[in-house]
Amino acid sequence: MNAAVRAVVRMGIYVGAKVYFIYEGYQGMVDGGSNIAEADWESVSSILQVGGTIIGSARCQAFRTREGRLKAACNLLQRGITNLCVIGGDGSLTGANLFRKEWSGLLEELARN
C-alpha cells in the first residue's frame, strides 16, 4: 500500500498538483482537521519497506450516510480539494463511486447552507 501512496504523491507533485494525505480513510475525511494534511516529496521518502500504510485505514459508518458524505465534502472544500485518488479495495471504490455520483448535489446543499 505504501508504494501506491508514494506513487500517487510523487506523480501529483510532478504534475503540479497540491497533494494531501487523508489519514484513516473516509473516517479522516469525515472528521477533517488534522486528518487532512498536505503531503510533500519527503513525506513519502523511505516508506516502501514499511508494512501497512503510513496514512492508516479505518471503516467509517458515518460515510455510509449522506450526512457523513456532506461533512466529508465540506472538509475537502475547506482545503480546496476537488479531486481524489482512492487507493483500496471494493469498499473504498464503492464509497468513491457513490461520492462521485452525489458530488454535485452535495455542493449544492453546502452552497444553500
Backbone as JSON Lines, residues from 0, in Angstrom:
{"i":0,"aa":"M","n":[0.82,-1.19,0.0],"ca":[0.0,0.0,0.0],"c":[0.87,1.26,0.0]}
{"i":1,"aa":"N","n":[1.96,1.24,0.75],"ca":[2.81,2.42,0.79],"c":[3.43,2.75,-0.56]}
{"i":2,"aa":"A","n":[3.69,1.74,-1.37],"ca":[4.21,2.0,-2.72],"c":[3.19,2.77,-3.54]}
{"i":3,"aa":"A","n":[1.93,2.42,-3.4],"ca":[0.87,3.14,-4.13],"c":[0.73,4.57,-3.61]}
{"i":4,"aa":"V","n":[0.78,4.75,-2.3],"ca":[0.7,6.09,-1.71],"c":[1.85,6.95,-2.23]}
{"i":5,"aa":"R","n":[3.04,6.39,-2.2],"ca":[4.22,7.12,-2.67],"c":[4.09,7.5,-4.15]}
{"i":6,"aa":"A","n":[3.63,6.57,-4.96],"ca":[3.49,6.84,-6.39],"c":[2.48,7.96,-6.65]}
{"i":7,"aa":"V","n":[1.36,7.93,-5.96],"ca":[0.33,8.96,-6.14],"c":[0.85,10.33,-5.71]}
{"i":8,"aa":"V","n":[1.5,10.38,-4.56],"ca":[2.02,11.66,-4.06],"c":[3.07,12.21,-5.02]}
{"i":9,"aa":"R","n":[4.01,11.4,-5.41],"ca":[5.09,11.9,-6.27],"c":[4.6,12.27,-7.66]}
{"i":10,"aa":"M","n":[3.68,11.51,-8.22],"ca":[3.14,11.88,-9.54],"c":[2.32,13.15,-9.43]}
{"i":11,"aa":"G","n":[1.54,13.28,-8.38],"ca":[0.76,14.5,-8.19],"c":[1.66,15.72,-8.12]}
{"i":12,"aa":"I","n":[2.71,15.63,-7.34],"ca":[3.66,16.74,-7.23],"c":[4.31,17.01,-8.59]}
{"i":13,"aa":"Y","n":[4.69,15.95,-9.29],"ca":[5.33,16.08,-10.59],"c":[4.46,16.85,-11.59]}
{"i":14,"aa":"V","n":[3.15,16.63,-11.55],"ca":[2.25,17.31,-12.49],"c":[1.78,18.66,-11.96]}
{"i":15,"aa":"G","n":[2.28,19.07,-10.8],"ca":[1.99,20.4,-10.28],"c":[0.78,20.49,-9.37]}
{"i":16,"aa":"A","n":[0.28,19.37,-8.9],"ca":[-0.88,19.38,-8.02],"c":[-0.44,19.55,-6.57]}
{"i":17,"aa":"K","n":[-1.32,20.12,-5.78],"ca":[-1.14,20.15,-4.34],"c":[-1.72,18.84,-3.85]}
{"i":18,"aa":"V","n":[-0.95,18.06,-3.1],"ca":[-1.34,16.71,-2.71],"c":[-1.55,16.65,-1.19]}
{"i":19,"aa":"Y","n":[-2.6,15.96,-0.79],"ca":[-2.91,15.83,0.63],"c":[-3.01,14.36,1.01]}
{"i":20,"aa":"F","n":[-2.61,14.07,2.25],"ca":[-2.91,12.78,2.85],"c":[-4.27,12.94,3.52]}
{"i":21,"aa":"I","n":[-5.08,11.91,3.46],"ca":[-6.27,11.84,4.29],"c":[-6.07,10.62,5.18]}
{"i":22,"aa":"Y","n":[-5.7,10.91,6.43],"ca":[-5.41,9.84,7.38],"c":[-6.68,9.11,7.79]}
{"i":23,"aa":"E","n":[-6.58,7.82,7.9],"ca":[-7.67,6.92,8.32],"c":[-8.84,6.91,7.33]}
{"i":24,"aa":"G","n":[-8.55,7.08,6.06],"ca":[-9.53,6.9,5.0],"c":[-10.74,7.81,5.11]}
{"i":25,"aa":"Y","n":[-11.9,7.24,4.82],"ca":[-13.13,8.04,4.84],"c":[-13.41,8.6,6.22]}
{"i":26,"aa":"Q","n":[-13.0,7.91,7.28],"ca":[-13.2,8.44,8.64],"c":[-12.46,9.77,8.78]}
{"i":27,"aa":"G","n":[-11.24,9.82,8.28],"ca":[-10.46,11.06,8.32],"c":[-11.07,12.16,7.49]}
{"i":28,"aa":"M","n":[-11.68,11.78,6.36],"ca":[-12.32,12.78,5.51],"c":[-13.55,13.35,6.2]}
{"i":29,"aa":"V","n":[-14.3,12.52,6.9],"ca":[-15.49,12.99,7.62],"c":[-15.07,13.82,8.83]}
{"i":30,"aa":"D","n":[-14.05,13.39,9.57],"ca":[-13.63,14.09,10.78],"c":[-12.88,15.38,10.47]}
{"i":31,"aa":"G","n":[-12.16,15.42,9.35],"ca":[-11.43,16.62,8.96],"c":[-10.29,16.95,9.91]}
{"i":32,"aa":"G","n":[-10.05,18.23,10.1],"ca":[-8.98,18.69,10.99],"c":[-7.62,18.19,10.59]}
{"i":33,"aa":"S","n":[-6.87,17.69,11.56],"ca":[-5.5,17.24,11.3],"c":[-5.46,15.93,10.52]}
{"i":34,"aa":"N","n":[-6.61,15.33,10.26],"ca":[-6.65,14.1,9.45],"c":[-6.4,14.38,7.97]}
{"i":35,"aa":"I","n":[-6.45,15.64,7.59],"ca":[-6.18,16.03,6.2],"c":[-4.97,16.94,6.23]}
{"i":36,"aa":"A","n":[-3.86,16.48,5.68],"ca":[-2.6,17.23,5.76],"c":[-1.88,17.2,4.42]}
{"i":37,"aa":"E","n":[-1.27,18.31,4.08],"ca":[-0.54,18.38,2.82],"c":[0.65,17.42,2.85]}
{"i":38,"aa":"A","n":[0.86,16.76,1.74],"ca":[1.98,15.83,1.58],"c":[3.04,16.49,0.7]}
{"i":39,"aa":"D","n":[4.29,16.17,0.96],"ca":[5.37,16.65,0.09],"c":[6.28,15.48,-0.28]}
{"i":40,"aa":"W","n":[7.26,15.78,-1.1],"ca":[8.15,14.75,-1.62],"c":[8.8,13.94,-0.5]}
{"i":41,"aa":"E","n":[9.26,14.64,0.53],"ca":[9.95,13.97,1.63],"c":[9.02,13.14,2.5]}
{"i":42,"aa":"S","n":[7.74,13.5,2.55],"ca":[6.82,12.77,3.42],"c":[6.6,11.33,2.98]}
{"i":43,"aa":"V","n":[7.0,11.02,1.76],"ca":[6.87,9.63,1.28],"c":[8.23,8.98,1.03]}
{"i":44,"aa":"S","n":[9.28,9.62,1.52],"ca":[10.62,9.03,1.41],"c":[10.75,7.88,2.41]}
{"i":45,"aa":"S","n":[11.42,6.86,2.02],"ca":[11.72,5.71,2.89],"c":[10.48,5.02,3.46]}
{"i":46,"aa":"I","n":[9.41,4.94,2.68],"ca":[8.21,4.26,3.18],"c":[7.96,2.93,2.47]}
{"i":47,"aa":"L","n":[8.72,2.64,1.43],"ca":[8.46,1.43,0.66],"c":[8.62,0.16,1.49]}
{"i":48,"aa":"Q","n":[9.55,0.15,2.41],"ca":[9.8,-1.05,3.2],"c":[8.94,-1.12,4.46]}
{"i":49,"aa":"V","n":[8.13,-0.1,4.7],"ca":[7.27,-0.07,5.88],"c":[5.99,-0.85,5.59]}
{"i":50,"aa":"G","n":[5.6,-1.72,6.48],"ca":[4.39,-2.51,6.28],"c":[3.14,-1.69,6.48]}
{"i":51,"aa":"G","n":[2.03,-2.18,5.96],"ca":[0.74,-1.49,6.11],"c":[0.7,-0.23,5.28]}
{"i":52,"aa":"T","n":[0.15,0.81,5.85],"ca":[0.1,2.09,5.16],"c":[0.36,3.22,6.14]}
{"i":53,"aa":"I","n":[1.18,4.17,5.74],"ca":[1.54,5.27,6.64],"c":[0.35,6.19,6.9]}
{"i":54,"aa":"I","n":[-0.67,6.14,6.07],"ca":[-1.82,7.03,6.27],"c":[-2.95,6.34,7.03]}
{"i":55,"aa":"G","n":[-2.8,5.08,7.32],"ca":[-3.8,4.36,8.1],"c":[-5.05,4.05,7.29]}
{"i":56,"aa":"S","n":[-5.91,3.29,7.88],"ca":[-7.19,2.98,7.26],"c":[-8.18,2.68,8.37]}
{"i":57,"aa":"A","n":[-9.44,2.97,8.11],"ca":[-10.47,2.72,9.12],"c":[-11.82,2.57,8.43]}
{"i":58,"aa":"R","n":[-12.64,1.71,8.96],"ca":[-14.01,1.62,8.48],"c":[-14.75,2.86,8.97]}
{"i":59,"aa":"C","n":[-15.72,3.31,8.2],"ca":[-16.4,4.55,8.55],"c":[-17.9,4.43,8.34]}
{"i":60,"aa":"Q","n":[-18.61,4.24,9.43],"ca":[-20.08,4.17,9.35],"c":[-20.67,5.5,8.9]}
{"i":61,"aa":"A","n":[-20.08,6.61,9.35],"ca":[-20.62,7.93,9.01],"c":[-20.62,8.17,7.51]}
{"i":62,"aa":"F","n":[-19.61,7.69,6.79],"ca":[-19.52,7.92,5.35],"c":[-20.61,7.16,4.59]}
{"i":63,"aa":"R","n":[-21.21,6.19,5.25],"ca":[-22.29,5.44,4.61],"c":[-23.59,6.23,4.58]}
{"i":64,"aa":"T","n":[-23.62,7.37,5.29],"ca":[-24.81,8.22,5.31],"c":[-24.56,9.47,4.48]}
{"i":65,"aa":"R","n":[-25.63,10.05,3.99],"ca":[-25.49,11.3,3.22],"c":[-24.92,12.4,4.11]}
{"i":66,"aa":"E","n":[-25.35,12.46,5.36],"ca":[-24.84,13.47,6.28],"c":[-23.33,13.36,6.44]}
{"i":67,"aa":"G","n":[-22.83,12.14,6.54],"ca":[-21.39,11.92,6.66],"c":[-20.66,12.35,5.4]}
{"i":68,"aa":"R","n":[-21.23,12.03,4.26],"ca":[-20.6,12.42,3.0],"c":[-20.65,13.93,2.82]}
{"i":69,"aa":"L","n":[-21.69,14.57,3.34],"ca":[-21.78,16.03,3.3],"c":[-20.67,16.65,4.13]}
{"i":70,"aa":"K","n":[-20.41,16.1,5.32],"ca":[-19.3,16.57,6.16],"c":[-17.97,16.39,5.43]}
{"i":71,"aa":"A","n":[-17.8,15.24,4.81],"ca":[-16.56,14.96,4.08],"c":[-16.37,15.97,2.95]}
{"i":72,"aa":"A","n":[-17.42,16.24,2.2],"ca":[-17.34,17.21,1.1],"c":[-16.97,18.59,1.63]}
{"i":73,"aa":"C","n":[-17.57,18.98,2.74],"ca":[-17.27,20.28,3.36],"c":[-15.79,20.35,3.76]}
{"i":74,"aa":"N","n":[-15.28,19.29,4.37],"ca":[-13.87,19.28,4.78],"c":[-12.93,19.37,3.59]}
{"i":75,"aa":"L","n":[-13.28,18.73,2.49],"ca":[-12.45,18.83,1.29],"c":[-12.48,20.24,0.72]}
{"i":76,"aa":"L","n":[-13.67,20.82,0.63],"ca":[-13.8,22.16,0.06],"c":[-13.07,23.21,0.89]}
{"i":77,"aa":"Q","n":[-13.06,23.04,2.2],"ca":[-12.35,23.99,3.07],"c":[-10.87,24.06,2.74]}
{"i":78,"aa":"R","n":[-10.33,22.99,2.17],"ca":[-8.91,22.95,1.81],"c":[-8.69,23.11,0.31]}
{"i":79,"aa":"G","n":[-9.75,23.32,-0.42],"ca":[-9.62,23.49,-1.88],"c":[-9.37,22.19,-2.61]}
{"i":80,"aa":"I","n":[-9.72,21.07,-2.0],"ca":[-9.51,19.76,-2.62],"c":[-10.7,19.45,-3.51]}
{"i":81,"aa":"T","n":[-10.44,19.22,-4.79],"ca":[-11.52,18.95,-5.74],"c":[-11.41,17.59,-6.41]}
{"i":82,"aa":"N","n":[-10.31,16.9,-6.2],"ca":[-10.1,15.59,-6.82],"c":[-9.56,14.62,-5.79]}
{"i":83,"aa":"L","n":[-9.96,13.36,-5.92],"ca":[-9.48,12.31,-5.03],"c":[-8.86,11.19,-5.83]}
{"i":84,"aa":"C","n":[-7.86,10.57,-5.25],"ca":[-7.32,9.32,-5.77],"c":[-7.5,8.31,-4.64]}
{"i":85,"aa":"V","n":[-8.46,7.43,-4.81],"ca":[-8.79,6.46,-3.77],"c":[-8.02,5.18,-4.03]}
{"i":86,"aa":"I","n":[-7.26,4.75,-3.03],"ca":[-6.49,3.52,-3.13],"c":[-7.1,2.55,-2.12]}
{"i":87,"aa":"G","n":[-7.62,1.45,-2.59],"ca":[-8.21,0.5,-1.67],"c":[-8.92,-0.6,-2.4]}
{"i":88,"aa":"G","n":[-9.73,-1.31,-1.67],"ca":[-10.47,-2.43,-2.23],"c":[-11.87,-2.06,-2.63]}
{"i":89,"aa":"D","n":[-12.72,-3.07,-2.67],"ca":[-14.09,-2.89,-3.16],"c":[-14.87,-1.86,-2.35]}
{"i":90,"aa":"G","n":[-14.77,-1.9,-1.03],"ca":[-15.5,-0.95,-0.2],"c":[-15.05,0.48,-0.45]}
{"i":91,"aa":"S","n":[-13.76,0.67,-0.59],"ca":[-13.22,2.01,-0.86],"c":[-13.72,2.53,-2.21]}
{"i":92,"aa":"L","n":[-13.69,1.67,-3.2],"ca":[-14.09,2.09,-4.54],"c":[-15.6,2.29,-4.64]}
{"i":93,"aa":"T","n":[-16.37,1.48,-3.92],"ca":[-17.82,1.66,-3.89],"c":[-18.16,3.0,-3.25]}
{"i":94,"aa":"G","n":[-17.49,3.33,-2.14],"ca":[-17.69,4.62,-1.49],"c":[-17.3,5.78,-2.39]}
{"i":95,"aa":"A","n":[-16.2,5.64,-3.1],"ca":[-15.74,6.69,-4.01],"c":[-16.74,6.91,-5.15]}
{"i":96,"aa":"N","n":[-17.29,5.83,-5.66],"ca":[-18.25,5.95,-6.75],"c":[-19.52,6.65,-6.28]}
{"i":97,"aa":"L","n":[-20.0,6.31,-5.11],"ca":[-21.18,6.96,-4.55],"c":[-20.91,8.45,-4.31]}
{"i":98,"aa":"F","n":[-19.75,8.76,-3.77],"ca":[-19.36,10.15,-3.52],"c":[-19.31,10.93,-4.83]}
{"i":99,"aa":"R","n":[-18.77,10.32,-5.87],"ca":[-18.71,10.94,-7.19],"c":[-20.1,11.24,-7.72]}
{"i":100,"aa":"K","n":[-20.99,10.27,-7.59],"ca":[-22.36,10.44,-8.08],"c":[-23.09,11.56,-7.35]}
{"i":101,"aa":"E","n":[-22.82,11.69,-6.06],"ca":[-23.52,12.68,-5.24],"c":[-22.84,14.05,-5.22]}
{"i":102,"aa":"W","n":[-21.64,14.16,-5.74],"ca":[-20.81,15.35,-5.56],"c":[-21.56,16.64,-5.89]}
{"i":103,"aa":"S","n":[-22.18,16.73,-7.04],"ca":[-22.88,17.97,-7.43],"c":[-23.98,18.31,-6.45]}
{"i":104,"aa":"G","n":[-24.74,17.33,-6.03],"ca":[-25.8,17.55,-5.06],"c":[-25.27,17.98,-3.71]}
{"i":105,"aa":"L","n":[-24.15,17.4,-3.3],"ca":[-23.53,17.79,-2.03],"c":[-23.07,19.24,-2.09]}
{"i":106,"aa":"L","n":[-22.47,19.64,-3.21],"ca":[-22.03,21.03,-3.37],"c":[-23.21,21.98,-3.33]}
{"i":107,"aa":"E","n":[-24.29,21.62,-4.0],"ca":[-25.5,22.47,-3.98],"c":[-26.03,22.62,-2.57]}
{"i":108,"aa":"E","n":[-26.06,21.53,-1.83],"ca":[-26.56,21.57,-0.46],"c":[-25.67,22.43,0.43]}
{"i":109,"aa":"L","n":[-24.37,22.33,0.26],"ca":[-23.44,23.14,1.05],"c":[-23.58,24.62,0.7]}
{"i":110,"aa":"A","n":[-23.83,24.92,-0.57],"ca":[-23.99,26.32,-1.0],"c":[-25.25,26.95,-0.41]}
{"i":111,"aa":"R","n":[-26.29,26.14,-0.18],"ca":[-27.53,26.64,0.4],"c":[-27.38,26.95,1.88]}
{"i":112,"aa":"N","n":[-26.46,26.26,2.53],"ca":[-26.32,26.42,4.0],"c":[-25.42,27.54,4.38]}
